Coordinates of C-alpha atoms (C1' of nucleotides) in Angstrom, one line a residue:
Chain P
M1 CA -6.7 5.1 -1.8
H2 CA -5.7 3.1 -4.9
K3 CA -3.5 0.2 -3.9
K4 CA -0.8 0.9 -6.5
N5 CA -0.6 4.6 -5.6
K6 CA -0.1 3.7 -2.0
E7 CA 2.7 1.2 -2.7
L8 CA 4.5 3.5 -5.1
A9 CA 4.2 6.4 -2.8
R10 CA 5.7 4.2 0.0
I11 CA 8.7 3.3 -2.2
F12 CA 9.4 7.0 -3.0
E13 CA 9.1 7.9 0.6
K14 CA 11.5 5.1 1.6
I15 CA 14.0 6.2 -1.1
A16 CA 13.9 9.7 0.4
D17 CA 14.5 8.3 3.9
I18 CA 17.4 6.2 2.9
L19 CA 19.0 9.0 0.8
E20 CA 18.6 11.3 3.7
F21 CA 20.3 8.9 6.0
L22 CA 23.1 8.6 3.5
G23 CA 23.5 12.3 3.4
D24 CA 22.4 12.8 -0.3
N25 CA 21.5 16.1 -1.9
P26 CA 18.6 17.6 0.2
Y27 CA 16.8 18.8 -3.0
R28 CA 16.9 15.4 -4.6
I29 CA 15.5 14.0 -1.4
G30 CA 12.8 16.7 -1.4
T31 CA 11.9 15.7 -5.0
Y32 CA 11.3 12.1 -4.0
R33 CA 9.2 13.2 -1.0
R34 CA 7.1 15.5 -3.2
A35 CA 6.6 12.8 -5.7
A36 CA 5.5 10.4 -2.9
N37 CA 3.1 13.0 -1.6
L38 CA 1.7 13.8 -5.0
I39 CA 1.1 10.1 -5.8
S40 CA -0.5 9.4 -2.5
E41 CA -3.0 12.2 -3.1
L42 CA -3.8 11.4 -6.7
P43 CA -7.5 11.1 -7.2
E44 CA -7.1 8.4 -9.8
D45 CA -5.2 5.2 -10.3
V46 CA -1.5 6.0 -11.1
E47 CA -1.6 3.3 -13.9
E48 CA -4.6 5.0 -15.5
L49 CA -2.9 8.4 -15.4
Y50 CA 0.2 6.9 -16.8
R51 CA -1.8 5.3 -19.7
T52 CA -3.5 8.5 -20.6
G53 CA -0.2 10.4 -20.5
K54 CA -1.4 12.8 -17.7
L55 CA 1.2 11.7 -15.3
S56 CA 4.3 13.3 -16.8
R57 CA 2.5 16.7 -16.9
L58 CA 2.2 16.8 -13.2
P59 CA 4.5 19.3 -11.5
G60 CA 7.5 17.7 -9.9
I61 CA 7.3 14.5 -12.0
G62 CA 10.3 14.6 -14.3
S63 CA 12.0 12.2 -16.6
S64 CA 13.8 10.3 -13.9
T65 CA 10.7 9.8 -11.7
M66 CA 8.7 8.8 -14.8
L67 CA 11.2 6.1 -15.5
K68 CA 10.8 4.7 -12.0
I69 CA 7.1 4.8 -12.2
E70 CA 7.2 2.9 -15.5
E71 CA 9.5 0.4 -13.9
F72 CA 7.2 0.0 -11.0
L73 CA 4.1 -0.6 -13.1
R74 CA 6.0 -3.1 -15.2
T75 CA 7.9 -5.0 -12.5
G76 CA 6.2 -4.1 -9.2
T77 CA 9.3 -2.6 -7.8
V78 CA 12.1 0.0 -8.4
K79 CA 15.6 -1.2 -8.7
K80 CA 17.1 1.9 -7.1
Y81 CA 15.0 1.3 -4.1
E82 CA 16.0 -2.4 -3.9
D83 CA 19.6 -1.4 -4.1
L84 CA 19.4 1.4 -1.5
R85 CA 17.6 -0.7 1.1
K86 CA 20.4 -3.1 1.2
R87 CA 22.7 -0.3 2.4
V88 CA 20.7 0.6 5.5
P89 CA 19.0 -1.5 8.2
E90 CA 15.3 -1.1 7.6
D91 CA 14.4 -1.3 11.2
L92 CA 16.5 1.7 11.9
L93 CA 14.8 3.9 9.3
D94 CA 11.4 3.5 11.0
L95 CA 12.9 5.6 13.8
M96 CA 12.9 8.6 11.5
D97 CA 9.2 9.0 12.3
V98 CA 10.0 9.5 16.0
P99 CA 9.6 13.2 16.9
G100 CA 13.0 14.6 17.6
V101 CA 14.9 11.9 15.6
G102 CA 16.1 12.8 12.2
P103 CA 18.7 11.4 9.7
K104 CA 21.7 13.0 11.4
T105 CA 21.0 11.5 14.8
L106 CA 20.5 8.1 13.3
R107 CA 23.6 8.4 11.2
V108 CA 25.8 9.3 14.2
A109 CA 24.4 6.4 16.2
Y110 CA 25.0 4.1 13.3
D111 CA 28.6 5.3 12.7
K112 CA 29.9 5.9 16.2
L113 CA 28.0 3.4 18.2
G114 CA 27.3 0.6 15.7
V115 CA 23.5 0.9 16.2
R116 CA 21.7 -1.3 13.7
T117 CA 18.2 -1.9 15.2
K118 CA 15.5 -0.1 17.2
E119 CA 16.6 -2.1 20.2
D120 CA 20.2 -1.0 19.7
F121 CA 19.1 2.6 19.5
I122 CA 17.0 2.5 22.6
K123 CA 19.8 0.8 24.5
A124 CA 22.2 3.6 23.4
L125 CA 19.7 6.1 24.7
K126 CA 19.3 4.4 28.0
D127 CA 22.9 3.4 28.8
G128 CA 24.1 7.0 28.3
S129 CA 26.4 6.2 25.3
L130 CA 24.5 8.5 23.0
A131 CA 24.5 11.3 25.5
K132 CA 28.3 11.3 25.6
L133 CA 28.7 12.0 21.9
P134 CA 29.4 15.6 20.8
G135 CA 26.3 17.6 20.1
F136 CA 24.3 15.3 22.4
G137 CA 23.4 15.6 26.0
P138 CA 21.1 14.3 28.7
K139 CA 18.2 16.6 27.7
K140 CA 18.3 15.6 24.1
V141 CA 18.3 11.9 25.0
E142 CA 15.4 12.4 27.3
N143 CA 13.4 14.1 24.6
I144 CA 14.1 11.3 22.2
L145 CA 12.9 8.8 24.7
K146 CA 9.7 10.8 25.2
G147 CA 9.4 11.0 21.5
I148 CA 9.6 7.2 21.2
E149 CA 6.9 6.8 23.8
L150 CA 4.7 9.3 21.9
W151 CA 5.4 7.7 18.6
R152 CA 4.3 4.3 19.9
S153 CA 1.0 5.8 21.2
V154 CA 0.2 7.9 18.1
Q155 CA 1.1 5.8 15.1
E156 CA -2.2 6.4 13.4
R157 CA -3.7 9.5 12.1
I158 CA -7.3 10.0 13.4
P159 CA -10.4 10.6 11.4
L160 CA -11.5 14.1 10.7
I161 CA -14.7 13.7 12.6
E162 CA -12.8 12.8 15.8
A163 CA -10.2 15.5 15.5
Y164 CA -12.6 18.3 14.7
P165 CA -14.5 18.4 18.0
M166 CA -11.2 18.0 19.9
A167 CA -9.8 21.1 18.2
E168 CA -13.0 23.1 18.7
D169 CA -12.8 22.4 22.4
V170 CA -9.3 23.8 22.5
V171 CA -10.4 26.9 20.6
E172 CA -13.3 27.3 23.0
Y173 CA -10.9 27.1 26.0
M174 CA -8.4 29.5 24.4
R175 CA -11.1 32.1 23.9
G176 CA -11.2 32.2 27.7
E177 CA -7.9 34.2 27.6
K178 CA -9.1 37.7 27.0
S179 CA -6.0 38.9 25.1
V180 CA -6.8 36.5 22.3
K181 CA -7.9 38.8 19.4
E182 CA -8.4 36.1 16.7
I183 CA -8.3 32.4 16.8
S184 CA -8.6 29.7 14.2
I185 CA -8.0 26.1 13.5
A186 CA -5.2 25.8 10.8
G187 CA -3.3 23.0 9.1
S188 CA -4.9 19.9 7.6
L189 CA -7.8 20.2 9.9
R190 CA -8.8 23.5 8.4
R191 CA -8.4 21.9 5.0
M192 CA -10.7 19.2 6.1
K193 CA -8.4 16.4 5.2
E194 CA -10.0 13.0 5.9
T195 CA -7.4 12.1 8.5
I196 CA -5.5 14.4 10.8
G197 CA -2.0 13.9 12.2
D198 CA -1.9 16.7 14.7
I199 CA -4.0 19.8 15.5
D200 CA -2.8 23.3 14.6
I201 CA -4.3 26.3 16.3
L202 CA -3.4 29.9 15.4
V203 CA -3.9 33.0 17.6
A204 CA -3.5 36.7 16.9
A205 CA -2.7 38.9 19.9
E206 CA -0.5 41.8 20.9
K207 CA 3.1 40.7 21.4
K208 CA 3.1 41.7 25.1
D209 CA 0.3 39.1 25.7
W210 CA 2.0 36.2 23.9
R211 CA 3.7 34.7 27.0
R212 CA 0.4 34.8 28.9
I213 CA -1.4 33.0 26.1
H214 CA 1.1 30.2 25.9
E215 CA 1.0 29.8 29.7
H216 CA -2.8 29.5 29.4
F217 CA -2.5 27.0 26.6
V218 CA -0.3 24.6 28.4
K219 CA -2.7 24.7 31.3
Y220 CA -5.5 23.3 29.2
P221 CA -7.0 20.5 31.3
E222 CA -6.6 17.8 28.7
V223 CA -2.8 18.4 28.4
S224 CA -0.7 15.4 29.4
K225 CA 2.7 16.4 28.2
I226 CA 4.3 19.7 27.2
L227 CA 6.7 19.2 24.3
A228 CA 7.7 22.8 23.8
K229 CA 6.7 26.2 25.1
G230 CA 8.0 29.5 23.5
E231 CA 6.9 33.0 22.7
T232 CA 5.5 32.2 19.3
K233 CA 5.0 28.4 19.4
S234 CA 4.0 25.8 21.9
S235 CA 3.3 22.1 21.5
V236 CA 1.4 19.8 23.9
V237 CA 0.1 16.2 23.8
L238 CA -3.4 15.7 25.1
R239 CA -4.6 12.7 27.1
S240 CA -6.0 11.3 23.9
G241 CA -2.5 11.1 22.6
R242 CA -3.1 13.9 20.1
Q243 CA -0.5 16.6 19.6
V244 CA -1.7 20.2 19.5
D245 CA 0.4 23.1 18.3
L246 CA -0.4 26.7 19.1
R247 CA 1.1 29.7 17.4
T248 CA 0.8 33.3 18.2
V249 CA 1.2 36.2 15.7
E250 CA 0.5 39.9 15.7
P251 CA -2.9 41.0 14.4
K252 CA -1.3 42.7 11.4
S253 CA 0.1 39.3 10.4
W254 CA -3.1 37.4 10.9
G255 CA -3.9 36.7 7.3
A256 CA -0.4 35.8 6.3
A257 CA 0.0 33.5 9.2
L258 CA -3.3 31.8 8.7
Q259 CA -2.5 31.3 5.1
Y260 CA 0.9 30.0 5.9
F261 CA -0.1 27.6 8.6
T262 CA -3.1 26.2 6.7
G263 CA -1.0 24.8 3.9
S264 CA -0.9 22.6 2.2
K265 CA 2.8 22.7 1.8
E266 CA 2.6 22.1 -1.9
H267 CA 0.1 24.9 -2.2
N268 CA 2.3 27.3 -0.2
I269 CA 5.4 26.5 -2.1
R270 CA 3.6 27.3 -5.3
I271 CA 2.2 30.6 -3.9
R272 CA 5.7 31.7 -2.8
D273 CA 7.0 30.7 -6.2
I274 CA 4.5 33.0 -7.9
A275 CA 5.2 35.7 -5.4
K276 CA 8.9 35.5 -6.2
E277 CA 8.4 35.9 -9.9
K278 CA 6.6 39.2 -9.1
G279 CA 9.4 40.4 -6.9
L280 CA 7.5 39.7 -3.7
K281 CA 8.3 37.6 -0.6
V282 CA 5.6 35.9 1.3
N283 CA 6.1 34.5 4.8
E284 CA 4.0 34.1 7.9
Y285 CA 4.3 37.8 8.8
G286 CA 3.1 39.3 5.6
V287 CA 3.7 40.1 2.0
F288 CA 6.9 42.1 1.3
R289 CA 8.8 43.5 -1.6
A290 CA 11.7 41.2 -2.1
D291 CA 14.3 44.0 -2.8
T292 CA 13.4 46.6 -0.1
D293 CA 11.6 44.4 2.4
E294 CA 8.8 47.0 2.4
R295 CA 5.7 45.5 3.9
L296 CA 2.7 45.5 1.6
G297 CA 0.1 43.8 3.8
G298 CA -1.0 40.5 5.3
E299 CA -3.8 41.3 7.8
T300 CA -6.3 39.1 6.0
E301 CA -5.9 36.0 3.8
E302 CA -7.8 37.8 1.0
E303 CA -5.2 40.5 1.1
V304 CA -2.3 38.0 0.8
Y305 CA -3.8 36.3 -2.2
R306 CA -4.7 39.6 -3.8
L307 CA -1.2 40.9 -3.4
V308 CA 0.3 37.9 -5.2
G309 CA -2.3 38.5 -7.9
M310 CA -5.0 36.0 -7.4
Q311 CA -8.4 35.6 -5.7
W312 CA -8.8 34.0 -2.3
I313 CA -8.9 30.2 -2.3
P314 CA -11.0 28.2 0.0
P315 CA -8.8 26.2 2.4
E316 CA -10.4 22.8 1.6
I317 CA -9.0 22.9 -1.9
R318 CA -5.5 24.3 -1.2
E319 CA -3.5 21.3 -2.5
N320 CA -1.9 22.6 -5.7
W321 CA -4.3 20.6 -7.6
G322 CA -5.3 23.2 -10.2
E323 CA -6.9 25.7 -7.8
I324 CA -4.0 28.2 -8.1
E325 CA -4.4 28.4 -11.9
L326 CA -8.1 29.1 -11.5
A327 CA -7.5 31.7 -8.8
L328 CA -5.1 33.5 -11.2
E329 CA -7.9 33.7 -13.7
N330 CA -10.3 34.7 -11.0
S331 CA -12.4 31.6 -11.7
V332 CA -12.3 29.5 -8.5
P333 CA -15.7 27.8 -8.3
E334 CA -18.2 29.0 -5.6
L335 CA -18.2 26.0 -3.2
V336 CA -21.2 24.9 -1.2
E337 CA -21.3 26.6 2.3
L338 CA -22.9 25.6 5.6
K339 CA -25.4 28.5 5.3
D340 CA -26.7 26.9 2.0
I341 CA -27.7 23.7 3.8
K342 CA -31.5 23.4 4.4
G343 CA -31.8 19.9 5.8
D344 CA -30.3 16.5 6.6
F345 CA -31.4 13.4 4.7
H346 CA -30.1 10.5 6.9
V347 CA -30.5 10.5 10.7
H348 CA -31.5 7.7 13.1
T349 CA -33.7 7.7 16.2
N350 CA -34.1 5.2 19.0
W351 CA -36.7 3.5 16.9
S352 CA -33.7 1.7 15.3
D353 CA -30.1 2.2 16.5
G354 CA -30.1 5.9 17.4
I355 CA -30.0 6.9 21.0
N356 CA -32.5 9.7 21.1
P357 CA -36.3 9.7 20.7
I358 CA -37.6 11.1 17.4
E359 CA -39.0 14.2 19.2
E360 CA -35.5 15.2 20.4
V361 CA -33.9 14.6 17.0
V362 CA -36.6 16.7 15.3
E363 CA -36.2 19.5 17.8
Q364 CA -32.4 19.6 17.4
A365 CA -32.8 19.7 13.6
Y366 CA -35.2 22.6 14.0
R367 CA -32.8 24.5 16.2
L368 CA -30.1 24.1 13.6
G369 CA -32.3 26.3 11.4
Y370 CA -33.1 23.7 8.9
Q371 CA -36.3 23.7 6.8
Y372 CA -36.7 19.9 6.8
I373 CA -35.3 16.6 8.1
V374 CA -35.6 13.1 6.8
V375 CA -36.0 10.6 9.6
G376 CA -34.4 7.5 8.2
D377 CA -34.3 4.5 10.5
H378 CA -33.0 1.1 9.4
S379 CA -35.3 -1.4 7.8
Q380 CA -36.1 -4.9 9.1
S381 CA -33.2 -7.0 7.9
A382 CA -30.8 -4.8 9.9
R383 CA -31.6 -6.9 13.0
V384 CA -28.7 -5.8 15.1
A385 CA -29.7 -2.2 14.5
N386 CA -33.3 -3.0 15.5
G387 CA -34.6 -2.4 12.0
L388 CA -38.2 -1.5 11.4
T389 CA -40.9 -3.6 9.8
P390 CA -43.5 -1.9 7.6
E391 CA -45.9 -2.0 10.6
R392 CA -43.4 -0.1 12.8
Y393 CA -42.8 2.5 10.1
R394 CA -46.5 3.1 10.0
E395 CA -46.6 3.6 13.7
Q396 CA -43.6 6.0 13.4
W397 CA -45.5 7.9 10.7
K398 CA -48.3 8.7 13.1
I399 CA -45.8 10.4 15.3
I400 CA -44.2 12.2 12.4
D401 CA -47.7 13.4 11.3
K402 CA -48.3 14.7 14.8
L403 CA -44.9 16.4 14.9
N404 CA -45.6 18.0 11.6
R405 CA -48.7 19.6 12.9
A406 CA -46.7 21.2 15.6
Y407 CA -43.7 22.2 13.5
N408 CA -45.1 23.1 10.0
P409 CA -46.6 26.4 11.3
K410 CA -43.0 27.3 12.2
G411 CA -41.8 26.5 8.7
F412 CA -40.2 23.1 9.5
Y413 CA -41.0 19.8 7.9
I414 CA -40.4 16.2 9.0
L415 CA -40.2 13.8 6.1
R416 CA -41.0 10.1 6.3
G417 CA -37.8 8.3 5.4
A418 CA -36.0 5.0 5.7
E419 CA -32.6 3.6 5.3
V420 CA -33.6 0.5 3.5
D421 CA -31.1 -2.4 3.2
I422 CA -29.9 -3.4 -0.2
L423 CA -30.1 -7.2 -0.1
P424 CA -27.4 -9.5 -1.5
D425 CA -29.3 -9.9 -4.8
G426 CA -29.8 -6.1 -5.2
S427 CA -33.5 -6.2 -4.2
L428 CA -34.7 -4.0 -1.4
D429 CA -35.7 -4.9 2.2
L430 CA -39.1 -3.3 1.8
P431 CA -41.7 -3.9 -0.9
D432 CA -42.5 -1.2 -3.4
E433 CA -46.0 -0.5 -2.1
V434 CA -44.4 0.4 1.3
L435 CA -41.5 2.4 -0.3
E436 CA -44.0 4.4 -2.2
E437 CA -45.4 5.9 1.0
F438 CA -42.1 7.4 2.1
D439 CA -41.2 11.0 1.3
F440 CA -37.6 10.1 0.8
V441 CA -35.7 6.8 0.7
V442 CA -32.0 6.1 1.3
A443 CA -30.8 2.6 0.2
S444 CA -27.5 1.2 1.6
I445 CA -25.5 -2.0 1.7
H446 CA -24.8 -3.1 5.2
S447 CA -23.8 -6.8 4.9
R448 CA -22.5 -9.5 2.6
F449 CA -19.8 -7.2 1.2
N450 CA -18.4 -10.1 -0.8
Q451 CA -21.2 -10.0 -3.3
D452 CA -21.1 -8.0 -6.6
N453 CA -21.8 -4.7 -5.0
T454 CA -21.7 -2.7 -8.2
Y455 CA -24.6 -4.8 -9.4
R456 CA -26.5 -4.4 -6.1
I457 CA -26.2 -0.7 -6.1
L458 CA -27.1 -0.3 -9.8
K459 CA -30.2 -2.4 -9.3
A460 CA -31.2 -0.5 -6.2
M461 CA -30.9 2.8 -8.2
E462 CA -33.3 1.4 -10.8
N463 CA -36.0 1.3 -8.1
P464 CA -38.2 4.5 -8.6
Y465 CA -38.6 5.1 -4.9
V466 CA -34.8 5.1 -4.0
N467 CA -33.6 8.7 -3.9
L468 CA -30.2 8.4 -2.3
V469 CA -27.5 5.7 -2.1
G470 CA -26.1 5.6 1.4
H471 CA -22.3 5.4 2.0
P472 CA -21.8 4.2 -1.6
T473 CA -18.4 2.7 -1.4
G474 CA -18.7 1.1 2.0
R475 CA -15.6 2.9 3.2
A476 CA -15.5 3.8 6.9
Y477 CA -12.5 5.9 7.6
G478 CA -10.1 4.3 10.2
Q479 CA -12.2 1.2 10.3
R480 CA -12.8 -0.3 6.9
E481 CA -11.6 0.2 3.4
G482 CA -14.4 0.2 0.8
Y483 CA -15.4 -2.8 -1.2
P484 CA -14.4 -3.0 -4.9
L485 CA -16.9 -0.8 -6.8
D486 CA -17.1 0.4 -10.4
M487 CA -17.6 4.0 -9.5
E488 CA -17.9 5.1 -13.2
K489 CA -20.9 2.8 -13.6
V490 CA -22.5 4.0 -10.4
I491 CA -22.1 7.6 -11.4
E492 CA -23.6 6.9 -14.8
M493 CA -26.6 5.2 -13.3
A494 CA -27.1 7.9 -10.7
K495 CA -27.2 10.4 -13.5
E496 CA -29.5 8.3 -15.7
T497 CA -32.0 7.5 -13.0
G498 CA -32.0 10.8 -11.1
T499 CA -30.7 9.2 -7.9
A500 CA -28.4 11.1 -5.5
L501 CA -25.2 9.7 -3.9
E502 CA -24.4 10.3 -0.3
I503 CA -21.6 12.2 1.3
N504 CA -21.6 10.5 4.7
T505 CA -19.8 12.8 7.3
F506 CA -18.8 10.0 9.7
R507 CA -17.4 7.6 7.1
V508 CA -16.0 10.1 4.7
D509 CA -17.8 8.2 2.0
L510 CA -17.9 9.5 -0.7
S511 CA -14.3 10.5 -0.5
P512 CA -13.3 13.9 -1.8
E513 CA -11.8 12.2 -4.9
N514 CA -15.1 10.6 -5.8
I515 CA -17.1 13.7 -5.0
R516 CA -15.0 15.6 -7.5
K517 CA -15.8 12.9 -10.1
C518 CA -19.5 13.4 -9.3
V519 CA -19.2 17.2 -9.6
E520 CA -17.6 16.8 -13.0
S521 CA -20.4 14.5 -14.1
G522 CA -23.1 16.7 -12.7
V523 CA -24.4 13.9 -10.3
V524 CA -26.5 15.2 -7.4
M525 CA -25.1 14.4 -3.9
A526 CA -26.6 14.8 -0.4
I527 CA -24.5 15.6 2.6
V528 CA -25.7 13.7 5.6
T529 CA -24.6 13.3 9.2
D530 CA -26.0 9.7 9.6
A531 CA -26.4 10.9 13.1
H532 CA -27.1 8.3 15.7
S533 CA -27.3 11.0 18.4
V534 CA -28.5 14.6 18.5
A535 CA -24.9 15.5 19.3
H536 CA -24.0 14.4 15.8
L537 CA -26.4 16.6 14.0
P538 CA -24.1 19.7 14.1
Y539 CA -21.3 17.8 12.4
M540 CA -23.0 18.8 9.1
K541 CA -20.3 21.5 9.0
V542 CA -17.7 18.8 8.7
G543 CA -19.7 17.1 6.0
V544 CA -19.8 20.4 4.1
G545 CA -16.0 20.6 4.5
I546 CA -15.6 17.2 2.9
A547 CA -17.9 18.2 0.1
R548 CA -15.9 21.4 -0.4
R549 CA -12.7 19.4 -0.5
G550 CA -14.3 17.6 -3.4
W551 CA -15.0 20.9 -5.1
A552 CA -18.7 20.6 -4.7
T553 CA -20.8 23.6 -5.8
P554 CA -24.3 24.3 -4.4
D555 CA -26.1 23.2 -7.6
V556 CA -25.0 19.5 -7.2
I557 CA -25.8 19.4 -3.5
L558 CA -29.4 18.3 -2.7
N559 CA -29.4 19.9 0.8
T560 CA -29.2 23.4 -0.8
R561 CA -32.7 22.9 -2.3
D562 CA -35.7 23.9 -0.4
L563 CA -38.5 21.5 0.5
S564 CA -40.3 21.9 -2.8
G565 CA -37.0 21.3 -4.6
V566 CA -36.5 18.1 -2.7
R567 CA -40.1 16.9 -3.4
E568 CA -39.5 17.8 -7.1
F569 CA -36.4 15.7 -7.0
V570 CA -38.3 12.7 -5.6
L571 CA -41.3 13.1 -8.0
S572 CA -39.3 13.5 -11.1
K573 CA -37.5 10.2 -10.5
R574 CA -40.8 8.4 -9.9
K575 CA -42.2 9.9 -13.2
R576 CA -39.1 9.1 -15.1
M577 CA -38.8 5.5 -13.9
A578 CA -42.5 4.9 -14.5
K579 CA -42.1 5.8 -18.2
A580 CA -39.0 3.7 -18.6
Chain O
dG1 C1' 15.8 15.2 -9.0
dC2 C1' 13.2 19.3 -11.1
dC3 C1' 12.9 23.3 -13.7
dG4 C1' 13.5 27.5 -17.0
dT5 C1' 10.4 34.6 -22.1
dT6 C1' 16.2 36.9 -17.7
dT7 C1' 18.9 30.5 -17.0
dT8 C1' 20.0 23.5 -20.0
dC9 C1' 23.4 25.2 -15.0
dG10 C1' 22.5 26.6 -10.7
dG11 C1' 19.3 27.6 -8.1
dC12 C1' 15.6 25.2 -5.0
dC13 C1' 10.6 28.5 1.3
dC14 C1' 12.1 29.8 5.5
dG15 C1' 11.5 30.9 10.4
dA16 C1' 11.1 28.9 15.3
dC17 C1' 12.4 25.9 19.0
dT18 C1' 15.6 23.1 21.6
dG19 C1' 19.8 21.9 23.3
dT20 C1' 24.1 22.2 22.8
dT21 C1' 26.6 25.5 21.7
dT22 C1' 30.1 30.7 22.6
dT23 C1' 27.7 31.3 17.1
dC24 C1' 25.2 26.9 15.7
dA25 C1' 23.2 22.2 14.2
dG26 C1' 19.2 19.4 14.0
dT27 C1' 14.5 19.0 13.6
dC28 C1' 10.0 20.5 12.5
dG29 C1' 6.2 22.3 10.0

DNA sequence: GCCGTTTTCGGCCCGACTGTTTTCAGTCG
């Protein structure tokens, strides 16, 4: 994320927290929170958007917010925030993130018990003084203490790629309860957000079975704590420290509930707003006429969207970022789907740092129904990854040739590939006469991040044999921010040279924001798993989700092309660069 | 604080769970 966006969003979030503590108008507070949310999700630098005048046109950014943004860009801070923070102990406000603790609780502790710090608060919980206040009791205090424990263990959101298998496992377990009619992942996970706070699961079943379903849910073997258990909603914490929420709805409400619990919040508020204008009411049970409460539908998501007058919107782009306007005009783009994917361009074997033999990797790719796979082990300078010398690649090719003889009759092709290192000066780790013999070449930066990486990548793309830039920005979600990179130049050069940019599933690099820029520029991208184990290969579906979140259509995704299309992509670059 | 071909004032999404209540407040999503 852009640094200024992050800082500004944090200031607005803090203003909201303080105002809430002070008991200000809830709608004003909501406005600050929405602004914070919007700014943190902006695909571009806030300063840039301000300069081009696009900022004030965003929904929820009014004149007062604009003034504060201007002030921030000019001075680096906002006076209102500086004034407000003097009125509340900062330490105390952090506690608002504790599950079960809100502004009212903190305010009472502050007023009645003189609580000023986290330690004060914990002391008030433990010595029973908070429990004595009206509206409080032993249970509430106990829950808050549990909340603090949870909060300390789950401070960070986890990467999509970690959360997804976790959620799939819960879904799989819940299918074991026979009264479950429909089940789906919901929330930010269904929207394929890069990081996930907690996991939402939705189930449709007959009302009489709900209790049994929740009983089953809390018995999931990974559960370490039960936070809540009801007829419609239960929450648990897994041993991994992750919270999972399960909700049950009647089958006739399935679509409305799935729509509702998928979010995003901004998207849903907008949808309900539109519904209201049409005299309708949308909630998790269905779509109703506002005046008579007559139920109009809600069994499927398509029906919900249709009833409010628009086409269905893919979950990955439900962020109120223009998708609703397009849906009203029936012109939401057809996004790339898993079934369009014909191969993977970047996987490792135990020839370098993968854990499986090439034979197993190839077999797994074949079983996924692909038409081709690019075996792309590291090149020699990646010593820690056991990178391959030209001689070892030639040995590997003999095996690839042999495998091809076995698999080609079944319509499956193994391509000679490499993930060649881009060296500090932008040259490549293998000579051209070797690169020429590969079917497909991925080039990536793996070290010396302090160099001019824009230059390195541009230079690598000028090589006629480089077909794909691996994890272009160097970002690895949850581990490393990307290095500074002039993305505009990279996009321009990719387009000019006919080089693809990588959507790396594990690193979420490219990010959805950058993917969207590529889509707009018509730059070709390849979705890859960068699998280091056969178990990683099926995560292509997560990669497709990330691509969809960046509004990627099949035409800009290289994996949607068949083998001859891929060969054509490689050959046309070689021809083009030879001429140039 | 935002927003407006029904409004420049008066609305703003809304239901579930928990614990403390005897009809509801606080928190959450």
